[in-house]
Amino acid sequence: MEDETSTSASAQVQESGAGSVKQQVSNLVALSLRATVPEVDVEPTVEVCTTKFGDYQCNNAMGLWSKVKGSGTSFKNPNAIGQAIAKNLPAGDVIESTSVAGPGFVNIVLSNSWVAKRIQDMLVNGIKTWAPILPVKRLVVDFSSPNIAKEMHVGHLRSTIIGDTLARMFEFSNVDVLRRNHVGDWGTQFGMLIEFLFEKFPEWEELGSQAIGDLQLFYKASKEKFDNDAEFKDRAQQAVVRLQGGEEKYRSAWKKICEISRNEFDQVYKLLDVQLEEKGESFYNPYIPQVLEGLSNQGFIKESEGARVIFIEGHKIPLIVVKRDGGFNYASTDLAALWYRLNVEKAEWIIYVTDVGQQQHFDMFFKAARMAGWLPDPNEKKFPKTSHVGFGLVLGADGKRFRTRSTEVVRLGDLLDEAKARSKSELKQRLTDNGKIVDWTDEELEETSKAVGYGAVKYADLKNNRLTNYTFSFDQMLSDKGNTAVYLQYAHARICSIIRKSNMDVEELKMNGKISLAHPDERVLGLYLIRFAEVVEDACTHLLPNVLCEYLYNLSEMFTRFYTNCQVVGSPEEPSRLLLCEATAVVMRQCFHLLGITPVYKL
Ligand code: ARG
């Protein structure tokens, strides 16, 4: 009876083929654990094997031993438990063999035919069938989030790139992602901007979105006036009150300024191919009073030096939620936004992507939310939860904060244009040297330069652990050697050209061919391909895009080894090897897609 249940359950697991390979192996191990130690409730711990004796390994034995020893168990030592776990693994087509090492580590070797079939199924049914299964249904990624009329700086570029990749990885994993642009569109600076608008452009209502010119200069000029002209300052302060009181003229001037800013931001998003839904700070403004009232009724809000604050354990300074002048601030807005995301949007995970400099702010307001009971104790329950995805600075060649030429800010559009222009001139040079320039249309040249140039900027940012500062260098990111997007684009294009050069019909092969993994380098490549899902899972779980970059780079290295040691075109194994080429190209393209990079098929 016992046996029957486990076989049928494992058959389901194997048949559905859903989830990552690690998840599937874990499911098998879970069944074995239930049979081996029915009295203990334990989660399977399965990792990629670190030795050559297996592909995956189960590490449960030692922990189990400490739980059962002395309880009259028949097991003599952890190794015996390992042996039993290995023996009780349900029979099926996933596992080829097992061995038990030292204190009970169970090495698991996957069967070649199963690995091959998994790759072939993906080729037929699409890479979407390799999506990992994540324990969350809906989440918010709060990213990019520049401030109206202020500089959209390289920090916002990092937030945009990292946030977009996280969103793409979750979307691929079938999670409902709310991509939120929490733009700074509210605050006292609008009083001065509005008054300045009235003064400089009396016919402001008729203005098109370009007419003000540079909004950052506009901001600077109005700030200067604010600082030096007491009468103007007075008017600006009254303007804030009138705006917040909802006076029509002030509302529409505010809208106009936001619209101009939005147009500028949208140009950058368009270049980067990033989708975002704007719900700026102003959106949450109406919710602040009720949210604060709730917190106040719970007794968390205190009076301190004329402000209203929340004292938080472990922090010397309290979190200010109402300023001395009675106005709300960044923290009160974030509290209201979190309340809204949890209760109205029903998000289970709220992810904020900003520079590490804001860590304290997030730490404090997350703690406040936990105090209020909005979020469970992180040790007890996983969801709902909040995460701050911090990142380091972008540095220039001089090791200081990245700036262009003078002390001026970096314009993101210019930066992307330059990446494109540089990649175009290199591409042209290369094609001319190879005598291939005649084969390329202007449009192809333009599209390829865009894909390569913008991709290089994104990849240079994503490949580092986000917490480290990174040095912005066009020369480095556009090099075709080393771990760069350009190198990877070439690697992918080369695979496409191998497939083109073969005279076989890959579409037909997908349906009727068969993948063999007889050569060791074929097997290594095949096994690495099917790890794709668990890499995405890992990158999502830890919110680390660099994990995916590392995988992509390693994959291209493994492909090179395979291609060096295994003849493809003209060999007896050509059909099978061509399918491995195709699978590698498909997985690489999916990685590119998740990183927001447009793959190039010809270079
Ligand atoms: N506007 C902020 C800035 O430029 C980032 C906002 C991040 N999101 C949030 N919910 N606080 O620094």
Coordinates of C-alpha atoms and ligand atoms in Angstrom, one line a residue:
M1 CA 0.0 0.0 0.0
E2 CA 2.7 2.4 1.2
D3 CA 4.6 1.6 -2.0
E4 CA 1.7 2.1 -4.3
T5 CA 0.9 5.6 -3.0
S6 CA 4.5 6.7 -3.4
T7 CA 4.8 5.4 -6.9
S8 CA 1.6 7.1 -8.1
A9 CA 2.6 10.4 -6.5
S10 CA 6.0 10.2 -8.0
A11 CA 4.5 9.3 -11.3
Q12 CA 2.5 12.5 -11.1
V13 CA 5.5 14.6 -10.4
Q14 CA 7.4 13.0 -13.2
E15 CA 4.6 13.2 -15.6
S16 CA 3.7 16.9 -15.0
G17 CA 7.4 17.9 -15.4
A18 CA 6.5 21.2 -13.8
G19 CA 8.9 23.2 -11.8
S20 CA 12.7 23.2 -11.8
V21 CA 14.7 20.0 -11.9
K22 CA 15.7 20.7 -8.3
Q23 CA 12.1 21.0 -7.4
Q24 CA 11.4 17.7 -9.1
V25 CA 14.3 15.9 -7.4
S26 CA 13.1 17.5 -4.1
N27 CA 9.7 16.0 -4.6
L28 CA 11.2 12.6 -5.1
V29 CA 13.3 13.0 -2.0
A30 CA 10.3 14.2 0.0
L31 CA 8.5 10.9 -0.8
S32 CA 11.6 9.0 0.2
L33 CA 11.8 10.9 3.5
R34 CA 8.3 10.1 4.3
A35 CA 8.9 6.4 3.8
T36 CA 12.3 6.5 5.6
V37 CA 11.4 8.5 8.7
P38 CA 7.6 8.7 8.8
E39 CA 7.8 9.9 12.4
V40 CA 9.7 13.1 11.5
D41 CA 8.3 16.0 9.5
V42 CA 11.2 17.3 7.5
E43 CA 11.7 19.4 4.3
P44 CA 14.0 17.9 1.7
T45 CA 17.3 19.7 1.3
V46 CA 18.6 19.1 -2.2
E47 CA 21.5 21.0 -3.8
V48 CA 23.5 20.8 -6.9
C49 CA 26.2 18.2 -6.2
T50 CA 29.6 19.7 -5.5
T51 CA 31.5 16.5 -6.4
K52 CA 31.8 14.5 -9.6
F53 CA 29.8 11.6 -8.0
G54 CA 26.4 13.1 -8.7
D55 CA 24.4 15.8 -10.4
Y56 CA 22.3 16.7 -7.3
Q57 CA 22.7 15.7 -3.7
C58 CA 20.4 15.2 -0.7
N59 CA 21.8 16.5 2.5
N60 CA 19.1 15.4 5.0
A61 CA 20.8 12.5 6.7
M62 CA 22.9 14.3 9.2
G63 CA 20.1 16.6 10.4
L64 CA 17.7 13.6 10.7
W65 CA 20.3 11.7 12.6
S66 CA 20.4 14.3 15.3
K67 CA 16.6 14.2 15.5
V68 CA 16.2 10.4 15.8
K69 CA 19.2 9.2 17.6
G70 CA 18.5 8.0 21.1
S71 CA 14.8 7.6 20.3
G72 CA 15.1 3.9 19.8
T73 CA 15.6 4.2 16.0
S74 CA 16.9 1.2 14.1
F75 CA 19.4 3.4 12.3
K76 CA 23.0 3.1 13.5
N77 CA 24.4 6.3 12.1
P78 CA 23.8 9.1 9.6
N79 CA 25.3 7.0 6.8
A80 CA 22.6 4.3 7.4
I81 CA 19.9 7.0 7.1
G82 CA 21.5 8.1 3.8
Q83 CA 21.4 4.6 2.5
A84 CA 17.8 4.3 3.4
I85 CA 16.9 7.6 1.7
A86 CA 18.6 6.4 -1.4
K87 CA 16.9 3.0 -1.3
N88 CA 13.4 4.6 -0.7
L89 CA 13.6 7.0 -3.7
P90 CA 10.7 6.0 -5.8
A91 CA 11.5 4.2 -9.0
G92 CA 11.0 6.2 -12.2
D93 CA 12.8 7.5 -15.2
V94 CA 14.4 10.6 -13.6
I95 CA 17.2 9.0 -11.6
E96 CA 19.8 6.8 -13.1
S97 CA 21.8 5.9 -10.0
T98 CA 22.6 6.9 -6.4
S99 CA 25.5 6.5 -4.1
V100 CA 26.0 7.5 -0.4
A101 CA 29.0 9.4 0.7
G102 CA 30.5 9.9 4.2
P103 CA 27.9 11.0 6.8
G104 CA 24.9 10.2 4.6
F105 CA 25.1 12.6 1.6
V106 CA 23.1 10.9 -1.1
N107 CA 24.6 11.6 -4.6
I108 CA 22.0 11.5 -7.3
V109 CA 22.8 10.9 -11.0
L110 CA 20.1 11.9 -13.4
S111 CA 19.3 9.6 -16.3
N112 CA 20.6 10.8 -19.7
S113 CA 17.4 9.9 -21.4
W114 CA 15.4 11.9 -19.0
V115 CA 17.6 15.0 -19.3
A116 CA 17.5 14.6 -23.1
K117 CA 13.7 14.3 -23.1
R118 CA 13.3 17.4 -20.9
I119 CA 15.4 19.4 -23.4
Q120 CA 13.5 18.1 -26.3
D121 CA 10.1 18.7 -24.7
M122 CA 11.2 22.3 -24.1
L123 CA 12.1 22.7 -27.8
V124 CA 8.7 21.5 -28.8
N125 CA 6.5 23.2 -26.2
G126 CA 8.5 26.3 -25.5
I127 CA 10.7 27.6 -22.8
K128 CA 7.8 28.8 -20.8
T129 CA 7.3 25.1 -19.7
W130 CA 10.6 25.5 -17.8
A131 CA 9.3 28.3 -15.6
P132 CA 10.0 27.7 -12.0
I133 CA 7.1 27.5 -9.5
L134 CA 7.4 30.3 -6.9
P135 CA 5.4 30.4 -3.6
V136 CA 3.9 33.8 -4.4
K137 CA 1.0 34.9 -6.6
R138 CA 1.1 38.6 -6.8
L139 CA 3.9 41.1 -6.0
V140 CA 4.8 44.8 -6.4
V141 CA 8.1 45.8 -7.8
D142 CA 8.5 49.5 -6.9
F143 CA 11.3 50.7 -9.2
S144 CA 12.8 53.6 -11.2
S145 CA 10.7 56.2 -9.3
P146 CA 12.5 59.4 -10.2
N147 CA 11.4 62.8 -8.8
I148 CA 9.5 65.2 -10.9
A149 CA 11.4 68.2 -12.1
K150 CA 14.6 66.9 -10.6
E151 CA 17.4 65.0 -12.2
M152 CA 16.7 61.4 -13.3
H153 CA 20.2 60.3 -12.5
V154 CA 22.3 57.1 -12.9
G155 CA 20.9 55.8 -9.6
H156 CA 17.4 55.9 -11.2
L157 CA 18.9 54.1 -14.2
R158 CA 20.2 51.3 -12.0
S159 CA 16.9 51.1 -10.3
T160 CA 15.1 50.9 -13.7
I161 CA 17.4 48.2 -15.0
I162 CA 17.5 46.1 -11.9
G163 CA 13.8 46.5 -11.2
D164 CA 12.8 45.6 -14.8
T165 CA 14.9 42.4 -14.7
L166 CA 13.3 41.3 -11.4
A167 CA 9.9 42.0 -12.8
R168 CA 10.7 40.1 -16.0
M169 CA 12.0 37.1 -14.0
F170 CA 8.9 37.0 -11.8
E171 CA 6.6 37.4 -14.8
F172 CA 8.3 34.5 -16.5
S173 CA 7.6 32.5 -13.4
N174 CA 3.9 33.2 -13.7
V175 CA 3.7 35.7 -10.9
D176 CA 1.3 38.6 -11.3
V177 CA 3.7 41.6 -11.2
L178 CA 2.6 45.2 -10.5
R179 CA 5.3 47.3 -11.9
R180 CA 5.1 50.6 -10.0
N181 CA 6.7 53.9 -10.7
H182 CA 6.6 55.6 -7.3
V183 CA 7.5 59.0 -8.8
G184 CA 8.2 61.9 -6.4
D185 CA 5.3 64.1 -7.7
W186 CA 4.3 65.7 -4.4
G187 CA 5.9 67.9 -1.9
T188 CA 6.8 71.5 -1.0
Q189 CA 9.0 72.0 -4.1
F190 CA 5.9 72.3 -6.2
G191 CA 4.9 75.6 -4.6
M192 CA 8.0 77.2 -6.0
L193 CA 7.8 75.4 -9.4
I194 CA 4.2 76.5 -9.9
E195 CA 4.8 80.1 -9.0
F196 CA 7.9 80.2 -11.2
L197 CA 5.7 78.7 -14.0
F198 CA 3.1 81.5 -13.6
E199 CA 5.8 84.1 -13.7
K200 CA 7.9 82.9 -16.6
F201 CA 5.1 81.6 -18.8
P202 CA 1.9 83.6 -18.2
E203 CA 0.3 81.6 -21.0
W204 CA 1.4 78.3 -19.4
E205 CA -2.0 76.6 -20.1
E206 CA -1.3 76.7 -23.8
L207 CA 2.2 75.4 -23.5
G208 CA 3.2 72.1 -25.2
S209 CA 5.3 69.7 -23.3
Q210 CA 8.6 70.8 -24.8
A211 CA 8.0 74.5 -24.4
I212 CA 9.5 75.0 -20.9
G213 CA 12.8 73.6 -22.2
D214 CA 14.9 71.8 -19.8
L215 CA 13.0 71.0 -16.7
Q216 CA 16.1 70.6 -14.5
L217 CA 17.3 74.1 -15.4
F218 CA 13.8 75.3 -14.7
Y219 CA 14.0 73.7 -11.3
K220 CA 17.4 75.2 -10.6
A221 CA 16.3 78.7 -11.6
S222 CA 13.2 78.5 -9.5
K223 CA 15.2 77.3 -6.5
E224 CA 17.5 80.2 -6.9
K225 CA 14.7 82.6 -6.9
F226 CA 13.2 80.9 -3.9
D227 CA 16.4 81.2 -1.9
N228 CA 17.0 84.8 -2.8
D229 CA 13.7 86.4 -3.1
A230 CA 11.7 86.6 0.1
E231 CA 8.5 87.8 -1.6
F232 CA 8.7 84.9 -4.0
K233 CA 9.3 82.5 -1.2
D234 CA 6.2 83.6 0.5
R235 CA 4.1 83.2 -2.6
A236 CA 5.6 79.7 -3.2
Q237 CA 4.7 78.6 0.3
Q238 CA 1.2 79.8 -0.1
A239 CA 1.1 78.0 -3.4
V240 CA 1.8 74.7 -1.6
V241 CA -1.2 75.3 0.6
R242 CA -3.4 76.2 -2.3
L243 CA -2.3 73.2 -4.3
Q244 CA -2.9 70.9 -1.4
G245 CA -6.2 72.5 -0.7
G246 CA -7.2 71.4 -4.3
E247 CA -7.5 74.9 -5.9
E248 CA -8.1 74.3 -9.6
K249 CA -5.5 76.6 -11.1
Y250 CA -2.8 75.2 -8.9
R251 CA -3.8 71.6 -9.6
S252 CA -3.6 72.1 -13.3
A253 CA -0.3 73.9 -13.1
W254 CA 1.0 70.9 -11.0
K255 CA -0.4 68.5 -13.6
K256 CA 1.3 70.4 -16.4
I257 CA 4.7 70.2 -14.7
C258 CA 4.2 66.5 -14.0
E259 CA 3.3 65.9 -17.6
I260 CA 6.4 67.6 -18.9
S261 CA 8.6 65.5 -16.6
R262 CA 6.7 62.3 -17.5
N263 CA 7.5 62.9 -21.2
E264 CA 11.1 63.1 -20.4
F265 CA 11.1 59.9 -18.3
D266 CA 9.0 58.1 -20.9
Q267 CA 11.7 58.7 -23.5
V268 CA 14.2 56.9 -21.4
Y269 CA 11.8 54.0 -20.7
K270 CA 11.1 53.7 -24.4
L271 CA 14.8 53.4 -25.2
L272 CA 15.2 50.8 -22.5
D273 CA 12.0 49.0 -23.4
V274 CA 10.8 49.2 -19.9
Q275 CA 7.1 49.0 -18.9
L276 CA 6.0 50.9 -15.8
E277 CA 2.8 52.0 -14.3
E278 CA 2.9 55.3 -12.6
K279 CA 1.4 55.6 -9.2
G280 CA 3.3 58.5 -7.8
E281 CA 3.4 59.8 -4.3
S282 CA 0.4 62.0 -4.9
F283 CA -1.8 58.9 -5.5
Y284 CA -1.4 57.8 -1.9
N285 CA -1.9 61.2 -0.4
P286 CA -5.6 60.8 0.3
Y287 CA -5.0 57.5 2.2
I288 CA -2.4 59.0 4.6
P289 CA -4.8 60.5 7.2
Q290 CA -6.8 57.2 7.7
V291 CA -3.6 55.1 7.8
L292 CA -2.0 57.4 10.4
E293 CA -5.3 57.4 12.4
G294 CA -5.2 53.6 12.5
L295 CA -1.6 53.7 13.8
S296 CA -2.5 56.4 16.2
N297 CA -5.4 54.4 17.6
Q298 CA -3.0 51.5 18.1
G299 CA -0.9 53.9 20.2
F300 CA 2.1 53.9 18.0
I301 CA 2.2 57.6 17.1
K302 CA 3.8 60.0 19.6
E303 CA 4.4 63.7 19.8
S304 CA 8.1 64.7 19.6
E305 CA 9.4 68.2 19.3
G306 CA 6.3 69.4 17.6
A307 CA 6.3 66.5 15.0
R308 CA 4.3 63.3 15.1
V309 CA 6.6 60.2 15.1
I310 CA 6.8 56.5 15.6
F311 CA 9.6 55.2 17.9
I312 CA 11.2 52.1 16.5
E313 CA 13.2 49.5 18.4
G314 CA 16.9 49.6 17.6
H315 CA 16.8 53.1 16.1
K316 CA 17.8 56.3 18.0
I317 CA 15.9 58.7 15.9
P318 CA 12.2 58.1 15.4
L319 CA 10.4 57.8 12.1
I320 CA 8.7 61.2 11.4
V321 CA 5.2 60.8 9.9
V322 CA 3.9 64.3 10.3
K323 CA 6.3 67.2 10.1
R324 CA 6.3 70.1 12.5
D325 CA 4.4 72.2 9.9
G326 CA 1.7 69.6 9.8
G327 CA 2.7 68.3 6.3
F328 CA 3.2 64.7 5.4
N329 CA 6.5 63.3 4.1
Y330 CA 8.3 60.5 2.4
A331 CA 7.7 58.1 5.3
S332 CA 4.0 58.8 5.7
T333 CA 3.5 58.3 1.9
D334 CA 5.4 55.0 2.0
L335 CA 3.3 53.8 4.9
A336 CA 0.1 54.7 3.0
A337 CA 1.4 53.1 -0.1
L338 CA 2.3 49.9 1.7
W339 CA -1.1 49.8 3.3
Y340 CA -2.7 50.2 -0.1
R341 CA -0.5 47.5 -1.7
L342 CA -1.3 45.0 1.0
N343 CA -5.0 45.7 1.4
V344 CA -6.3 47.0 -1.9
E345 CA -3.9 45.5 -4.4
K346 CA -3.5 42.3 -2.3
A347 CA 0.2 42.0 -3.0
E348 CA 2.0 39.4 -1.1
W349 CA 5.5 40.6 -1.6
I350 CA 6.4 44.3 -2.0
I351 CA 9.9 44.9 -3.4
Y352 CA 11.6 48.3 -3.4
V353 CA 14.5 49.0 -5.6
T354 CA 16.6 52.0 -4.6
D355 CA 20.2 52.8 -3.7
V356 CA 21.5 51.4 -0.4
G357 CA 21.6 54.9 1.0
Q358 CA 17.9 54.6 1.7
Q359 CA 18.2 51.3 3.6
Q360 CA 17.6 52.9 7.0
H361 CA 14.3 54.5 5.8
F362 CA 13.1 51.1 4.6
D363 CA 14.3 49.3 7.6
M364 CA 12.4 51.7 9.8
F365 CA 9.1 51.8 8.0
F366 CA 9.1 48.0 7.5
K367 CA 9.5 47.7 11.3
A368 CA 6.7 50.1 11.9
A369 CA 4.5 48.0 9.6
R370 CA 5.4 44.9 11.5
M371 CA 4.7 46.6 14.9
A372 CA 1.3 47.5 13.6
G373 CA 0.6 43.9 12.6
W374 CA 0.4 44.5 8.9
L375 CA 3.2 42.1 8.3
P376 CA 3.8 38.8 10.1
D377 CA 6.8 38.0 12.1
P378 CA 9.4 37.0 9.5
N379 CA 10.3 33.9 11.5
E380 CA 6.8 32.6 11.5
K381 CA 5.3 33.2 8.1
K382 CA 6.8 34.0 4.8
F383 CA 4.1 36.2 3.3
P384 CA 3.2 39.0 3.0
K385 CA 6.6 40.4 3.2
T386 CA 8.6 43.5 2.1
S387 CA 12.2 43.6 0.7
H388 CA 14.5 46.5 0.0
V389 CA 16.6 45.8 -3.0
G390 CA 19.5 48.1 -2.4
F391 CA 22.3 48.8 -4.9
G392 CA 25.6 50.6 -4.8
L393 CA 26.9 53.7 -6.6
V394 CA 27.9 54.1 -10.2
L395 CA 31.4 55.3 -10.3
G396 CA 33.4 57.1 -13.0
A397 CA 36.9 56.2 -14.2
D398 CA 38.3 58.5 -11.4
G399 CA 36.6 56.3 -8.8
K400 CA 34.2 59.1 -7.8
R401 CA 30.5 59.3 -8.4
F402 CA 29.8 59.1 -12.1
R403 CA 29.4 62.5 -13.8
T404 CA 29.8 63.7 -17.3
R405 CA 32.4 66.3 -18.2
S406 CA 31.9 69.1 -15.8
T407 CA 30.0 68.7 -12.6
E408 CA 26.8 68.5 -14.6
V409 CA 24.5 65.5 -14.2
V410 CA 24.5 62.6 -16.6
R411 CA 21.6 62.7 -19.0
L412 CA 20.4 59.1 -19.4
G413 CA 19.2 59.6 -22.9
D414 CA 22.7 60.9 -24.0
L415 CA 24.4 58.0 -22.2
L416 CA 22.3 55.4 -24.1
D417 CA 22.9 57.3 -27.4
E418 CA 26.6 57.2 -26.8
A419 CA 26.6 53.5 -26.1
K420 CA 24.7 53.0 -29.4
A421 CA 27.0 55.3 -31.4
R422 CA 30.1 53.5 -30.1
S423 CA 28.8 50.1 -30.8
K424 CA 27.8 51.2 -34.3
S425 CA 31.2 52.5 -35.2
E426 CA 32.9 49.3 -33.9
L427 CA 30.4 47.1 -35.8
K428 CA 31.0 49.1 -39.0
Q429 CA 34.7 48.8 -38.6
R430 CA 34.6 45.1 -38.0
L431 CA 32.2 44.5 -41.0
T432 CA 34.4 46.6 -43.2
D433 CA 37.5 44.7 -42.2
N434 CA 35.8 41.4 -42.9
G435 CA 34.4 42.7 -46.2
K436 CA 30.9 42.0 -44.9
I437 CA 29.6 45.6 -44.8
V438 CA 27.9 45.1 -48.1
D439 CA 25.6 42.4 -46.7
W440 CA 24.1 44.8 -44.2
T441 CA 21.3 47.3 -44.6
D442 CA 21.4 50.6 -42.8
E443 CA 18.4 49.5 -40.8
E444 CA 20.0 46.2 -39.7
L445 CA 23.1 48.2 -38.7
E446 CA 21.0 50.6 -36.6
E447 CA 18.9 47.9 -34.9
T448 CA 22.0 45.8 -34.1
S449 CA 23.9 48.8 -32.7
K450 CA 20.9 49.6 -30.5
A451 CA 20.6 46.0 -29.2
V452 CA 24.3 45.7 -28.6
G453 CA 24.8 49.2 -27.1
Y454 CA 21.8 49.3 -24.8
G455 CA 22.3 45.7 -23.9
A456 CA 25.9 46.4 -22.9
V457 CA 24.8 49.2 -20.5
K458 CA 22.2 46.9 -18.9
Y459 CA 24.5 43.9 -18.6
A460 CA 27.4 45.9 -17.2
D461 CA 25.0 47.0 -14.4
L462 CA 23.4 43.6 -13.8
K463 CA 26.3 41.3 -13.8
N464 CA 27.8 42.6 -10.6
N465 CA 26.3 41.9 -7.2
R466 CA 24.0 44.9 -7.0
L467 CA 25.2 45.9 -3.6
T468 CA 28.7 46.7 -4.9
N469 CA 29.6 50.0 -6.5
Y470 CA 30.4 49.6 -10.2
T471 CA 32.6 51.6 -12.5
F472 CA 30.9 52.8 -15.6
S473 CA 33.2 52.3 -18.6
F474 CA 32.1 52.3 -22.2
D475 CA 35.4 50.6 -23.2
Q476 CA 34.9 47.8 -20.8
M477 CA 31.2 47.2 -21.4
L478 CA 31.6 47.3 -25.2
S479 CA 34.5 45.0 -25.4
D480 CA 33.9 41.7 -27.2
K481 CA 36.1 39.8 -24.7
G482 CA 35.3 38.7 -21.2
N483 CA 32.0 38.7 -19.4
T484 CA 30.2 41.4 -21.4
A485 CA 26.9 41.5 -23.3
V486 CA 28.9 42.0 -26.5
Y487 CA 30.8 38.8 -26.0
L488 CA 27.5 37.0 -25.3
Q489 CA 25.8 38.5 -28.3
Y490 CA 28.6 37.2 -30.5
A491 CA 28.4 33.8 -28.8
H492 CA 24.6 33.6 -29.5
A493 CA 25.0 34.8 -33.1
R494 CA 27.6 32.2 -33.7
I495 CA 25.3 29.4 -32.6
C496 CA 22.6 30.8 -34.9
S497 CA 25.1 30.8 -37.7
I498 CA 26.0 27.1 -37.0
I499 CA 22.4 26.2 -37.2
R500 CA 21.9 28.2 -40.5
K501 CA 25.0 26.6 -42.0
S502 CA 23.8 23.1 -41.4
N503 CA 21.5 21.9 -44.1
M504 CA 19.1 20.2 -41.7
D505 CA 15.7 21.5 -40.9
V506 CA 15.7 22.2 -37.1
E507 CA 11.9 22.5 -36.9
E508 CA 11.6 19.0 -38.3
L509 CA 14.4 17.7 -36.0
K510 CA 12.6 19.0 -32.9
M511 CA 9.7 16.8 -33.7
N512 CA 11.4 13.7 -35.0
G513 CA 15.0 13.9 -34.0
K514 CA 16.5 12.6 -30.7
I515 CA 19.0 14.1 -28.4
S516 CA 21.9 11.9 -27.2
L517 CA 24.2 12.9 -24.4
A518 CA 26.8 10.3 -24.9
H519 CA 29.9 12.6 -25.0
P520 CA 30.8 14.0 -21.6
D521 CA 30.7 17.6 -23.0
E522 CA 27.3 17.0 -24.4
R523 CA 26.1 15.8 -21.0
V524 CA 27.6 18.7 -19.1
L525 CA 25.9 21.1 -21.5
G526 CA 22.6 19.3 -21.4
L527 CA 22.6 19.2 -17.6
Y528 CA 23.4 22.9 -17.4
L529 CA 20.6 23.7 -19.8
I530 CA 18.0 22.1 -17.6
R531 CA 19.3 24.0 -14.6
F532 CA 17.9 27.2 -16.1
A533 CA 14.7 27.1 -14.1
E534 CA 16.4 26.7 -10.7
V535 CA 18.7 29.6 -11.6
V536 CA 15.7 31.9 -12.2
E537 CA 14.2 30.6 -9.0
D538 CA 17.3 31.4 -7.1
A539 CA 17.7 34.8 -8.7
C540 CA 14.0 35.6 -7.8
T541 CA 14.2 34.2 -4.3
H542 CA 17.3 36.3 -3.4
L543 CA 16.5 39.2 -5.7
L544 CA 19.8 38.9 -7.4
P545 CA 19.9 39.4 -11.2
N546 CA 23.7 38.7 -11.3
V547 CA 22.9 35.1 -10.6
L548 CA 21.2 34.9 -14.0
C549 CA 24.1 36.8 -15.7
E550 CA 26.6 34.3 -14.2
Y551 CA 24.5 31.4 -15.6
L552 CA 24.4 32.9 -19.0
Y553 CA 28.1 33.5 -19.1
N554 CA 28.8 29.9 -17.9
L555 CA 26.4 28.5 -20.4
S556 CA 28.3 30.2 -23.3
E557 CA 31.6 28.8 -21.9
M558 CA 30.1 25.3 -21.7
F559 CA 28.8 25.6 -25.2
T560 CA 32.3 26.6 -26.4
R561 CA 33.8 23.5 -24.8
F562 CA 31.1 21.3 -26.3
Y563 CA 31.6 22.9 -29.8
T564 CA 35.4 22.6 -29.6
N565 CA 35.3 18.9 -28.6
C566 CA 32.2 17.7 -30.5
Q567 CA 32.0 18.2 -34.2
V568 CA 28.5 19.3 -35.2
V569 CA 28.1 19.9 -38.9
G570 CA 29.0 16.9 -41.0
S571 CA 29.3 14.5 -38.1
P572 CA 27.1 11.4 -37.7
E573 CA 25.8 13.0 -34.5
E574 CA 24.8 16.2 -36.4
P575 CA 21.0 15.9 -35.8
S576 CA 21.3 15.5 -32.0
R577 CA 24.0 18.1 -31.7
L578 CA 22.1 20.6 -33.7
L579 CA 19.3 20.2 -31.3
L580 CA 21.7 20.9 -28.5
C581 CA 22.8 24.1 -30.4
E582 CA 19.2 25.1 -30.8
A583 CA 18.4 24.5 -27.1
T584 CA 21.4 26.6 -26.1
A585 CA 20.3 29.4 -28.3
V586 CA 16.8 29.3 -27.0
V587 CA 18.0 29.4 -23.4
M588 CA 20.4 32.2 -24.1
R589 CA 17.7 34.2 -25.7
Q590 CA 15.5 33.7 -22.8
C591 CA 18.3 34.9 -20.5
F592 CA 18.7 38.0 -22.7
H593 CA 15.0 38.6 -22.6
L594 CA 14.9 38.4 -18.8
L595 CA 17.8 40.8 -18.6
G596 CA 16.0 43.2 -21.0
I597 CA 18.5 42.7 -23.8
T598 CA 17.5 42.2 -27.4
P599 CA 19.3 39.2 -28.9
V600 CA 21.1 39.6 -32.2
Y601 CA 21.0 36.7 -34.7
K602 CA 23.7 37.9 -36.9
L603 CA 26.9 39.7 -36.1
Ligands
ARG1 N1 11.7 59.0 -5.5 C1 12.7 58.2 -4.7 C2 14.1 58.7 -5.0 O1 14.3 59.2 -6.1 C3 12.6 56.7 -4.8 C4 11.3 56.1 -4.4 C5 11.4 54.7 -4.0 N2 10.1 54.1 -3.7 C6 9.5 54.2 -2.5 N3 8.4 53.7 -2.3 N4 10.1 54.9 -1.5 O2 15.0 58.5 -4.3

